[in-house]
XYZ file of N, CA and C in Angstrom:
291
model
N 0.839 -1.251 0.022
C -0.030 -0.035 -0.059
C 0.898 1.366 0.168
N 0.306 2.214 -0.736
C 1.123 3.367 -0.877
C 0.753 4.431 0.560
N 1.400 5.451 0.775
C 1.426 6.272 1.828
C 0.022 6.910 1.874
N -0.408 7.460 0.722
C -1.879 7.986 0.710
C -2.935 7.103 1.154
N -2.888 5.853 0.647
C -3.876 4.792 0.946
C -3.758 4.467 2.352
N -2.694 4.615 3.071
C -2.517 4.178 4.472
C -3.145 5.325 5.281
N -2.700 6.523 4.787
C -3.167 7.625 5.494
C -4.736 7.771 5.506
N -5.289 7.455 4.291
C -6.735 7.396 4.245
C -7.421 6.382 5.155
N -6.617 5.321 5.310
C -7.434 4.407 6.071
C -7.300 4.820 7.476
N -6.331 5.492 7.757
C -6.079 5.908 9.206
C -7.268 6.845 9.622
N -7.860 7.446 8.832
C -8.924 8.408 9.161
C -10.298 7.868 8.706
N -10.256 6.574 8.317
C -11.624 5.756 8.290
C -12.058 5.799 6.538
N -11.156 6.075 5.870
C -11.673 6.274 4.358
C -11.088 4.959 3.682
N -12.103 4.227 3.020
C -11.753 3.005 2.385
C -12.190 3.434 0.986
N -11.287 3.503 -0.040
C -11.281 3.844 -1.334
C -12.331 3.046 -2.171
N -12.342 1.857 -2.009
C -13.266 0.996 -2.825
C -14.685 1.214 -2.224
N -14.984 1.267 -1.068
C -16.376 1.439 -0.623
C -16.720 2.953 -1.008
N -15.776 3.940 -1.210
C -16.090 5.306 -1.336
C -16.493 5.465 -2.857
N -15.778 4.758 -3.666
C -16.042 4.810 -5.094
C -17.438 4.011 -5.417
N -17.416 2.937 -4.860
C -18.896 2.055 -5.252
C -19.925 2.985 -4.521
N -19.821 3.524 -3.372
C -20.960 4.493 -2.952
C -21.140 5.504 -3.723
N -20.015 6.187 -4.446
C -20.133 7.342 -5.205
C -21.057 7.222 -6.489
N -20.864 5.941 -6.929
C -21.459 5.533 -8.208
C -23.095 5.234 -7.892
N -23.207 4.474 -6.574
C -24.631 4.395 -6.186
C -25.220 5.765 -6.114
N -24.802 6.686 -5.304
C -25.208 8.051 -5.085
C -25.645 8.882 -6.500
N -24.727 8.599 -7.427
C -24.909 9.240 -8.717
C -26.117 8.688 -9.351
N -26.262 7.511 -9.246
C -27.339 6.746 -9.948
C -28.659 7.108 -9.143
N -28.608 7.366 -7.911
C -29.850 7.800 -7.146
C -30.231 9.188 -7.609
N -29.068 10.064 -7.662
C -29.557 11.416 -7.940
C -30.039 11.437 -9.408
N -29.554 10.602 -10.404
C -30.022 10.701 -11.784
C -31.536 10.143 -11.682
N -31.771 9.270 -10.850
C -33.099 8.525 -10.553
C -34.033 9.619 -10.374
N -33.562 10.546 -9.263
C -34.568 11.394 -8.785
C -34.596 12.760 -9.461
N -33.811 12.825 -10.588
C -33.552 13.768 -11.416
C -33.779 15.161 -10.813
N -32.722 15.398 -9.783
C -32.577 16.602 -8.942
C -32.237 17.835 -9.773
N -32.923 18.872 -9.708
C -32.601 20.038 -10.464
C -31.869 21.019 -9.883
N -31.868 20.948 -8.396
C -31.109 21.800 -7.780
C -29.681 21.259 -7.425
N -28.614 22.046 -7.897
C -27.222 21.737 -7.747
C -26.766 21.338 -6.366
N -27.194 22.039 -5.499
C -26.866 22.049 -3.924
C -27.373 20.624 -3.369
N -28.506 20.284 -3.748
C -29.274 19.175 -3.255
C -28.481 17.881 -3.919
N -28.139 18.156 -5.159
C -27.405 17.077 -6.057
C -26.074 16.771 -5.279
N -25.345 17.815 -4.923
C -23.961 17.731 -4.406
C -24.140 17.011 -3.018
N -25.017 17.541 -2.153
C -25.194 16.873 -0.818
C -25.703 15.548 -0.837
N -26.471 15.111 -1.713
C -27.050 13.719 -1.932
C -25.750 12.904 -2.305
N -24.945 13.440 -3.298
C -23.698 12.458 -3.572
C -22.794 12.310 -2.325
N -22.563 13.454 -1.749
C -21.641 13.463 -0.676
C -22.124 12.548 0.604
N -23.554 12.757 0.754
C -24.116 11.915 1.672
C -24.242 10.249 1.225
N -24.308 9.914 0.002
C -24.415 8.473 -0.267
C -22.869 8.053 -0.357
N -21.933 8.862 -0.653
C -20.404 8.356 -0.539
C -20.118 8.254 0.985
N -20.459 9.095 1.922
C -20.107 8.874 3.218
C -20.816 7.755 4.049
N -22.051 7.546 3.562
C -22.882 6.539 4.057
C -22.258 5.278 3.652
N -21.852 5.152 2.364
C -21.132 3.848 2.070
C -20.034 3.634 2.707
N -19.178 4.753 2.896
C -17.703 4.581 3.502
C -17.852 4.016 4.976
N -18.851 4.758 5.681
C -18.840 4.402 7.098
C -19.888 3.307 7.539
N -20.866 3.134 6.766
C -21.740 1.946 7.014
C -21.466 0.626 6.515
N -20.759 0.568 5.363
C -20.494 -0.737 4.664
C -19.702 -1.521 5.666
N -18.596 -0.832 6.344
C -17.967 -1.820 7.176
C -18.670 -2.447 8.264
N -19.562 -1.663 8.901
C -20.657 -2.207 9.840
C -21.267 -3.346 9.239
N -21.896 -3.014 8.112
C -22.856 -4.278 7.640
C -21.872 -5.380 7.346
N -20.822 -5.167 6.730
C -19.961 -6.452 6.195
C -19.553 -7.224 7.537
N -19.263 -6.415 8.653
C -18.784 -7.123 9.810
C -20.185 -7.825 10.526
N -21.133 -7.196 10.549
C -22.373 -7.777 11.111
C -22.755 -8.888 10.387
N -22.709 -8.799 8.887
C -23.112 -10.126 8.145
C -22.152 -11.142 7.832
N -20.983 -10.724 8.352
C -19.566 -11.670 8.184
C -19.388 -11.967 6.757
N -19.350 -10.878 5.958
C -19.164 -11.069 4.583
C -17.666 -10.776 4.115
N -17.193 -11.872 3.753
C -15.609 -11.897 3.431
C -15.210 -11.486 2.056
N -16.148 -11.768 0.993
C -15.897 -11.669 -0.248
C -15.705 -10.082 -0.592
N -14.805 -9.717 -1.267
C -14.623 -8.319 -1.669
C -15.500 -7.824 -2.562
N -15.995 -8.559 -3.576
C -16.982 -8.156 -4.479
C -18.269 -8.038 -3.907
N -18.745 -8.863 -2.970
C -19.936 -8.563 -2.163
C -19.903 -7.313 -1.363
N -18.863 -7.104 -0.773
C -18.533 -5.886 0.043
C -18.737 -4.658 -0.891
N -18.127 -4.594 -2.002
C -18.314 -3.451 -2.867
C -19.649 -3.142 -3.439
N -20.413 -4.458 -3.616
C -21.736 -4.477 -4.087
C -22.607 -3.919 -2.965
N -22.401 -4.204 -1.690
C -22.868 -3.658 -0.494
C -22.901 -2.236 -0.427
N -21.575 -1.710 -0.647
C -21.249 -0.217 -0.721
C -22.040 0.476 -1.738
N -22.275 -0.109 -2.881
C -22.857 0.561 -3.981
C -24.405 0.757 -3.521
N -24.959 -0.238 -2.951
C -26.310 -0.276 -2.390
C -26.470 0.908 -1.407
N -25.542 0.912 -0.414
C -25.553 1.682 0.468
C -25.492 3.147 0.076
N -24.612 3.426 -0.859
C -24.444 4.528 -1.622
C -25.721 4.970 -2.309
N -26.395 4.086 -3.042
C -27.602 4.445 -3.574
C -28.623 4.906 -2.643
N -28.803 4.149 -1.605
C -29.893 4.421 -0.492
C -29.494 5.721 0.326
N -28.020 5.995 0.335
C -27.614 7.153 1.062
C -28.339 7.638 2.452
N -28.898 8.756 2.580
C -29.201 9.267 3.840
C -30.403 8.617 4.178
N -31.377 8.086 3.323
C -32.408 7.339 3.566
C -31.962 6.033 4.550
N -31.085 5.509 4.257
C -30.572 4.448 5.022
C -30.125 4.744 6.333
N -29.398 5.963 6.479
C -28.984 6.410 7.593
C -30.003 6.638 8.453
N -30.993 7.281 8.007
C -32.247 7.499 8.840
C -32.840 6.129 9.349
N -32.999 5.074 8.541
C -33.617 4.008 8.941
C -32.943 3.291 10.083
N -31.555 3.317 9.814
C -30.540 2.601 10.855
C -30.587 3.425 12.020
N -30.549 4.623 12.019
C -30.543 5.515 13.321
C -31.742 5.233 14.058
N -33.054 5.405 13.347
C -34.152 5.191 14.014
C -34.197 3.704 14.693
N -33.785 2.791 14.057
C -33.737 1.410 14.735
C -32.860 1.404 15.821
N -31.501 1.657 15.679
C -30.696 1.845 16.927
C -31.280 2.611 17.960
N -31.756 3.794 17.729
C -32.359 4.796 18.920
C -33.599 4.111 19.533
N -34.261 3.274 18.775
C -35.493 2.481 19.501
C -34.875 1.453 20.290
N -33.832 0.725 19.797
C -33.246 -0.204 20.670
C -32.646 0.305 21.967
N -32.125 1.571 22.103
C -31.635 2.200 23.075
C -32.583 2.758 24.236
N -33.735 3.014 23.675
C -34.841 3.679 24.644
C -35.403 2.611 25.557
């Protein structure tokens, strides 16, 4: 691994998940045909970050070892973006209460 990849992993960025999530988010934005550039950018960033930080949780929880499946999960999470974050946080908060 090169220095940039190691540095990114140290701050929690996994390139494969980020890229997969980006394409999922772009597909979702295209599906919703957002006309507002600010909403489009925020949706893509939301999908990217959701994929980057939620995919490892899903992968660990489901014990998925195959890298192709992990990247597919990242794509789906990127596609669902902030809606998935909403659902997951609601479920977790309901368990805590």
